Amino acid sequence: MGWLRNTFSELGNDSTEVKRIRYARACIIEMIGGYLMPNLSRNLVHLRWLLKLVDFRAAGKLSWGFVVLATLYREMCRATPPNKAKIRSCLSLLQLWARFCFPFLRPRVNHPYTFIRITSYVGIPTSLEDIRLLLDKRSEAHFQWTPYKDPAIWAVIPDEFF
């Protein structure tokens, strides 16, 4: 990813359309390889994603959200062995999901108008072994499997999605 950042660092106002397209592709590749569907080192992009960017119109019709979610699910399945400690996927998506479904892993906010990141995570385990132990000790009642059961949220979701 460093090569992409160095080669396509800035786009001038007087750049040609070809340069703008190359710059856009470089930004998308960096997003895919560094954030959405990275490898463990976060410095390589699979050839299949590069080939999808040949035609921007076709790439715009792809369901990228589905691909990111499918990649996350596949990686979660691969990460289930106890000796596995690393995962390659969009972990911020997993973190957001965990915050909704596992209330005991949410940051603690002491004051309703401030969110101090450092103190809000005090008491939440950070090592893989401690997190696994915490999850193993919880019963099903501790998990919130339908975080959207608030009637205000249901009111804006069309019935066809339930």
mmCIF file of C-alpha atoms in Angstrom:
data_model
loop_
_atom_site.group_PDB
_atom_site.id
_atom_site.type_symbol
_atom_site.label_atom_id
_atom_site.label_comp_id
_atom_site.label_asym_id
_atom_site.label_seq_id
_atom_site.Cartn_x
_atom_site.Cartn_y
_atom_site.Cartn_z
ATOM 1 C CA MET A 1 0.000 0.000 0.000
ATOM 2 C CA GLY A 2 2.977 2.281 0.518
ATOM 3 C CA TRP A 3 3.754 2.172 -3.193
ATOM 4 C CA LEU A 4 0.200 3.302 -3.974
ATOM 5 C CA ARG A 5 0.431 6.184 -1.505
ATOM 6 C CA ASN A 6 3.808 7.283 -2.880
ATOM 7 C CA THR A 7 2.872 6.938 -6.551
ATOM 8 C CA PHE A 8 -0.584 8.499 -6.271
ATOM 9 C CA SER A 9 0.036 10.940 -3.421
ATOM 10 C CA GLU A 10 -1.684 13.999 -4.840
ATOM 11 C CA LEU A 11 -3.904 14.821 -7.743
ATOM 12 C CA GLY A 12 -3.412 18.259 -9.238
ATOM 13 C CA ASN A 13 -6.244 20.490 -10.455
ATOM 14 C CA ASP A 14 -4.822 20.438 -13.971
ATOM 15 C CA SER A 15 -4.615 16.620 -14.221
ATOM 16 C CA THR A 16 -6.013 14.797 -17.224
ATOM 17 C CA GLU A 17 -9.026 12.521 -17.104
ATOM 18 C CA VAL A 18 -6.766 9.482 -17.450
ATOM 19 C CA LYS A 19 -4.763 10.583 -14.391
ATOM 20 C CA ARG A 20 -7.972 11.146 -12.411
ATOM 21 C CA ILE A 21 -9.218 7.653 -13.294
ATOM 22 C CA ARG A 22 -5.879 6.119 -12.275
ATOM 23 C CA TYR A 23 -5.931 8.082 -9.039
ATOM 24 C CA ALA A 24 -9.489 6.930 -8.292
ATOM 25 C CA ARG A 25 -8.511 3.307 -8.951
ATOM 26 C CA ALA A 26 -5.506 3.674 -6.649
ATOM 27 C CA CYS A 27 -7.705 5.089 -3.867
ATOM 28 C CA ILE A 28 -10.226 2.272 -4.274
ATOM 29 C CA ILE A 29 -7.485 -0.374 -4.299
ATOM 30 C CA GLU A 30 -6.002 1.118 -1.130
ATOM 31 C CA MET A 31 -9.427 1.057 0.520
ATOM 32 C CA ILE A 32 -10.021 -2.562 -0.504
ATOM 33 C CA GLY A 33 -6.562 -3.825 0.430
ATOM 34 C CA GLY A 34 -6.013 -1.767 3.550
ATOM 35 C CA TYR A 35 -9.455 -1.648 5.113
ATOM 36 C CA LEU A 36 -12.330 -3.579 3.530
ATOM 37 C CA MET A 37 -10.736 -6.896 2.482
ATOM 38 C CA PRO A 38 -7.096 -6.835 3.569
ATOM 39 C CA ASN A 39 -4.635 -9.682 3.835
ATOM 40 C CA LEU A 40 -2.872 -10.236 7.165
ATOM 41 C CA SER A 41 -0.066 -7.813 6.323
ATOM 42 C CA ARG A 42 -2.500 -5.222 4.901
ATOM 43 C CA ASN A 43 -0.142 -4.537 2.006
ATOM 44 C CA LEU A 44 -1.468 -6.745 -0.812
ATOM 45 C CA VAL A 45 -4.669 -6.742 -2.854
ATOM 46 C CA HIS A 46 -6.044 -9.914 -4.401
ATOM 47 C CA LEU A 47 -5.990 -9.918 -8.193
ATOM 48 C CA ARG A 48 -9.749 -10.569 -8.374
ATOM 49 C CA TRP A 49 -10.438 -7.084 -6.918
ATOM 50 C CA LEU A 50 -8.023 -5.407 -9.318
ATOM 51 C CA LEU A 51 -9.798 -7.022 -12.258
ATOM 52 C CA LYS A 52 -13.160 -5.701 -11.010
ATOM 53 C CA LEU A 53 -11.845 -2.130 -11.340
ATOM 54 C CA VAL A 54 -11.063 -2.362 -15.054
ATOM 55 C CA ASP A 55 -14.588 -1.166 -15.874
ATOM 56 C CA PHE A 56 -15.867 1.480 -13.435
ATOM 57 C CA ARG A 57 -19.461 1.130 -14.618
ATOM 58 C CA ALA A 58 -19.477 -2.614 -13.959
ATOM 59 C CA ALA A 59 -17.688 -2.118 -10.620
ATOM 60 C CA GLY A 60 -20.379 0.350 -9.576
ATOM 61 C CA LYS A 61 -23.036 -2.306 -10.096
ATOM 62 C CA LEU A 62 -21.340 -4.836 -7.830
ATOM 63 C CA SER A 63 -22.674 -5.387 -4.332
ATOM 64 C CA TRP A 64 -19.501 -4.422 -2.508
ATOM 65 C CA GLY A 65 -21.189 -4.465 0.903
ATOM 66 C CA PHE A 66 -22.183 -8.079 0.384
ATOM 67 C CA VAL A 67 -18.622 -8.957 -0.637
ATOM 68 C CA VAL A 68 -17.167 -7.285 2.468
ATOM 69 C CA LEU A 69 -19.679 -9.051 4.713
ATOM 70 C CA ALA A 70 -19.055 -12.430 3.042
ATOM 71 C CA THR A 71 -15.306 -11.933 3.475
ATOM 72 C CA LEU A 72 -15.825 -11.126 7.154
ATOM 73 C CA TYR A 73 -17.969 -14.245 7.675
ATOM 74 C CA ARG A 74 -15.407 -16.449 5.920
ATOM 75 C CA GLU A 75 -12.595 -15.040 8.033
ATOM 76 C CA MET A 76 -14.602 -15.458 11.238
ATOM 77 C CA CYS A 77 -15.075 -19.143 10.376
ATOM 78 C CA ARG A 78 -11.358 -19.509 9.742
ATOM 79 C CA ALA A 79 -10.569 -17.795 13.062
ATOM 80 C CA THR A 80 -12.511 -20.239 15.252
ATOM 81 C CA PRO A 81 -9.638 -22.637 16.117
ATOM 82 C CA PRO A 82 -8.276 -21.817 19.606
ATOM 83 C CA ASN A 83 -4.721 -21.478 18.277
ATOM 84 C CA LYS A 84 -5.756 -18.859 15.679
ATOM 85 C CA ALA A 85 -5.003 -15.306 16.821
ATOM 86 C CA LYS A 86 -5.201 -13.179 13.665
ATOM 87 C CA ILE A 87 -8.007 -12.376 11.285
ATOM 88 C CA ARG A 88 -7.994 -10.489 8.012
ATOM 89 C CA SER A 89 -11.143 -8.610 7.239
ATOM 90 C CA CYS A 90 -13.042 -5.403 7.905
ATOM 91 C CA LEU A 91 -12.623 -5.569 11.668
ATOM 92 C CA SER A 92 -14.297 -2.221 12.301
ATOM 93 C CA LEU A 93 -17.493 -3.812 10.959
ATOM 94 C CA LEU A 94 -17.029 -6.699 13.400
ATOM 95 C CA GLN A 95 -16.354 -4.230 16.210
ATOM 96 C CA LEU A 96 -19.552 -2.288 15.478
ATOM 97 C CA TRP A 97 -21.560 -5.525 15.377
ATOM 98 C CA ALA A 98 -20.005 -6.622 18.691
ATOM 99 C CA ARG A 99 -20.936 -3.313 20.316
ATOM 100 C CA PHE A 100 -24.573 -3.839 19.395
ATOM 101 C CA CYS A 101 -24.779 -7.542 20.252
ATOM 102 C CA PHE A 102 -22.483 -7.770 23.283
ATOM 103 C CA PRO A 103 -23.383 -4.962 25.701
ATOM 104 C CA PHE A 104 -20.695 -6.123 28.153
ATOM 105 C CA LEU A 105 -18.008 -5.231 25.567
ATOM 106 C CA ARG A 106 -19.254 -1.674 25.019
ATOM 107 C CA PRO A 107 -17.178 1.237 26.278
ATOM 108 C CA ARG A 108 -18.402 2.676 29.533
ATOM 109 C CA VAL A 109 -19.445 6.315 29.295
ATOM 110 C CA ASN A 110 -19.439 8.058 32.673
ATOM 111 C CA HIS A 111 -20.980 11.328 31.548
ATOM 112 C CA PRO A 112 -23.710 11.622 28.902
ATOM 113 C CA TYR A 113 -22.074 14.581 27.141
ATOM 114 C CA THR A 114 -18.467 13.420 26.942
ATOM 115 C CA PHE A 115 -16.830 10.404 25.437
ATOM 116 C CA ILE A 116 -13.275 10.062 26.642
ATOM 117 C CA ARG A 117 -11.889 7.128 24.691
ATOM 118 C CA ILE A 118 -9.161 6.099 27.093
ATOM 119 C CA THR A 119 -11.262 5.883 30.254
ATOM 120 C CA SER A 120 -14.302 4.393 28.527
ATOM 121 C CA TYR A 121 -12.446 1.128 27.827
ATOM 122 C CA VAL A 122 -11.143 0.638 31.386
ATOM 123 C CA GLY A 123 -12.104 -2.829 32.594
ATOM 124 C CA ILE A 124 -12.726 -4.253 29.120
ATOM 125 C CA PRO A 125 -10.228 -7.040 28.378
ATOM 126 C CA THR A 126 -7.781 -6.501 25.552
ATOM 127 C CA SER A 127 -5.922 -9.809 25.249
ATOM 128 C CA LEU A 128 -7.364 -12.518 23.038
ATOM 129 C CA GLU A 129 -7.357 -15.080 25.865
ATOM 130 C CA ASP A 130 -9.221 -12.737 28.240
ATOM 131 C CA ILE A 131 -11.847 -11.869 25.618
ATOM 132 C CA ARG A 132 -12.409 -15.555 24.819
ATOM 133 C CA LEU A 133 -12.761 -16.311 28.542
ATOM 134 C CA LEU A 134 -15.225 -13.435 28.958
ATOM 135 C CA LEU A 135 -17.333 -14.666 26.027
ATOM 136 C CA ASP A 136 -17.253 -18.268 27.293
ATOM 137 C CA LYS A 137 -18.520 -17.205 30.735
ATOM 138 C CA ARG A 138 -21.553 -15.376 29.345
ATOM 139 C CA SER A 139 -24.929 -16.990 28.922
ATOM 140 C CA GLU A 140 -27.211 -16.416 25.947
ATOM 141 C CA ALA A 141 -29.149 -13.859 27.998
ATOM 142 C CA HIS A 142 -26.107 -11.545 27.979
ATOM 143 C CA PHE A 143 -26.174 -11.242 24.192
ATOM 144 C CA GLN A 144 -28.461 -8.831 22.378
ATOM 145 C CA TRP A 145 -29.207 -10.641 19.124
ATOM 146 C CA THR A 146 -31.753 -8.090 17.868
ATOM 147 C CA PRO A 147 -30.320 -4.650 18.633
ATOM 148 C CA TYR A 148 -32.982 -3.102 16.397
ATOM 149 C CA LYS A 149 -36.009 -4.120 18.465
ATOM 150 C CA ASP A 150 -36.568 -0.504 19.493
ATOM 151 C CA PRO A 151 -39.993 0.524 18.041
ATOM 152 C CA ALA A 152 -38.525 3.796 16.751
ATOM 153 C CA ILE A 153 -36.109 1.823 14.571
ATOM 154 C CA TRP A 154 -38.803 -0.610 13.400
ATOM 155 C CA ALA A 155 -40.912 2.337 12.275
ATOM 156 C CA VAL A 156 -38.391 3.318 9.598
ATOM 157 C CA ILE A 157 -37.641 -0.211 8.317
ATOM 158 C CA PRO A 158 -40.040 -1.381 5.580
ATOM 159 C CA ASP A 159 -42.095 -4.470 6.489
ATOM 160 C CA GLU A 160 -40.654 -6.415 3.559
ATOM 161 C CA PHE A 161 -37.342 -6.676 5.446
ATOM 162 C CA PHE A 162 -38.820 -8.462 8.472
#
